[in-house]
Amino acid sequence: MERRIVHVDMDAFFAAIEQRDDPSLKGKPVIIGADPLGGRGRGVVSTCSYEARKFGVRSAMPISEAWRRCPKGVYLAPDFRKYEEASGLIRSAFYEFTPDLEQVSIDEAFLDITRSAHLFGGPLETCRRIKARVKELTGLTCSVGLAPTKMAAKIASDLKKPDGLVEVRPEGLRAFLAPLDISRLWGLGPKTAEVLRARGINTVGELAAAEADELRGLGVHGPELKNLAMGEDPREVREEEGARSVGNEITFSADTGDAREIKESLVALADKVSSRLREGGFKGRTVTLKVRLEGFETHTRARTLAFATNYADVLAKEALALYAAFDRGRKKVRLLGVKVSGLMPAGERESLFEEAEDGRREKAHKAIEAIREKFGRGAIYRAGGKKDI
Ligand code: TTP
Ligand code: MG
């Protein structure tokens, strides 16, 4: 049976939430991210409203560049608690339509509706209803792609943003893929793309029509990529461990090589990520450290733990160990990030063995949270971490 896969991606997610909650922001360029400090800010843009995109502002752009392009924009710091709440709501909306759900990020998910679409009037009608339900629960719009494969659904959801709905019918799949640039194919990295381009293969259609001899040197990857180009993508929708993550970053006001400042920042980041995980009711197994050096050169290092955790001290220890093993040469540090992925519900036990230790730690964390609730964030910091982010 042909599969019917849906990809949903919220529109300008963080910015749309801010516009929803403050109607005076509607229709205005709204930029969420680091403090621009009148153009001297050194952090990055998380996202921005479509009005701001007209000025050329984009996610991950230095905030100073955004300020240059759009000095009249409304600049706001992110409020993750609100975004995670909305993320929970869209997830519950999706579950009303199918249990086969894969949340890819805070605002994006795949749904396999092959077996459930008939209950809602067919695949396209199911997509309309998903959009309506998301709007009803959150007041936000999303863009939806419906296709026989995950890759095509993801590409389709991006085509008519915002508030889009694009269907790729099974019989139209190859024609849909053919004109796309090969870089759109999942798993096709820049090096492979370069090799293929040198052989005159630039589009997915050209790759689909390639002879075995034109794919030489690509190893086992060659036939796989050709299959993908022909619309054969067997990847299934499933809740993968590691798909969702919670992370925070800090950009230093000046590049730093100061060991103490770096250490304190990592501890504070771990603390912040721990709080967000606990607020969301999650723990996770993989800790990723991001280090951006002067000149914007960016590196990541990750480690997967034996047990999932949301404890600040464990996260801090891992982040510090990852940093200690990282060689930055003589370059100073511009940005640090700590992220936890491989999430699962906090209450889920992986072994009985954890129980006693857990009980003790749980008490300590609860006490800290109670103080924070009373006196606000900033009232308490773990030893070594005195920065709020
Ligand atoms: P995206 O879905 O990539 O962006 P978006 O929802 O803001 O806009 P679009 O309409 O193009 O989908 O990311 C979802 C959220 O994740 C986004 O609102 C903010 C956050 N984010 C960052 O914090 N940093 C980033 O570099 C990106 C790409 C996203
Ligand atoms: Mg989005």
mmCIF file of C-alpha atoms and ligand atoms in Angstrom, residues 9-15 45-47 50 53 59-60 106-107 161, ligand 1:
data_model
loop_
_atom_site.group_PDB
_atom_site.id
_atom_site.type_symbol
_atom_site.label_atom_id
_atom_site.label_comp_id
_atom_site.label_asym_id
_atom_site.label_seq_id
_atom_site.Cartn_x
_atom_site.Cartn_y
_atom_site.Cartn_z
ATOM 1 C CA ASP A 9 6.370 22.691 10.292
ATOM 2 C CA MET A 10 5.107 25.661 12.288
ATOM 3 C CA ASP A 11 5.505 29.066 10.619
ATOM 4 C CA ALA A 12 8.051 31.456 12.157
ATOM 5 C CA PHE A 13 7.405 29.543 15.360
ATOM 6 C CA PHE A 14 8.925 31.642 18.181
ATOM 7 C CA ALA A 15 8.065 34.919 16.440
ATOM 8 C CA VAL A 45 18.998 35.385 15.568
ATOM 9 C CA SER A 46 16.854 32.414 16.672
ATOM 10 C CA THR A 47 14.119 33.235 14.201
ATOM 11 C CA TYR A 50 8.013 36.900 7.833
ATOM 12 C CA ARG A 53 12.519 38.202 6.440
ATOM 13 C CA SER A 59 17.816 32.331 11.594
ATOM 14 C CA ALA A 60 21.396 31.902 12.853
ATOM 15 C CA ILE A 106 10.249 21.806 18.838
ATOM 16 C CA ASP A 107 8.042 22.881 15.900
ATOM 17 C CA LYS A 161 5.138 28.701 3.591
HETATM 18 P P1 TTP B 1 12.311 26.637 11.926
HETATM 19 O O1 TTP B 1 11.111 25.762 11.666
HETATM 20 O O2 TTP B 1 13.544 26.375 11.131
HETATM 21 O O3 TTP B 1 11.935 28.164 11.693
HETATM 22 P P2 TTP B 1 10.583 28.943 11.948
HETATM 23 O O4 TTP B 1 9.510 28.041 12.457
HETATM 24 O O5 TTP B 1 10.876 30.112 12.849
HETATM 25 O O6 TTP B 1 10.242 29.513 10.534
HETATM 26 P P3 TTP B 1 9.674 28.733 9.259
HETATM 27 O O7 TTP B 1 8.344 29.365 8.992
HETATM 28 O O8 TTP B 1 10.668 29.000 8.186
HETATM 29 O O9 TTP B 1 9.564 27.295 9.637
HETATM 30 O O10 TTP B 1 12.715 26.567 13.445
HETATM 31 C C1 TTP B 1 11.744 26.467 14.486
HETATM 32 C C2 TTP B 1 12.150 27.288 15.690
HETATM 33 O O11 TTP B 1 13.424 26.850 16.148
HETATM 34 C C3 TTP B 1 12.292 28.773 15.378
HETATM 35 O O12 TTP B 1 11.081 29.489 15.537
HETATM 36 C C4 TTP B 1 13.349 29.201 16.345
HETATM 37 C C5 TTP B 1 14.188 27.979 16.590
HETATM 38 N N1 TTP B 1 15.469 28.090 15.852
HETATM 39 C C6 TTP B 1 16.578 28.609 16.521
HETATM 40 O O13 TTP B 1 16.495 28.946 17.700
HETATM 41 N N2 TTP B 1 17.757 28.743 15.830
HETATM 42 C C7 TTP B 1 17.880 28.391 14.509
HETATM 43 O O14 TTP B 1 18.972 28.528 13.907
HETATM 44 C C8 TTP B 1 16.726 27.848 13.833
HETATM 45 C C9 TTP B 1 16.807 27.450 12.378
HETATM 46 C C10 TTP B 1 15.561 27.718 14.550
#
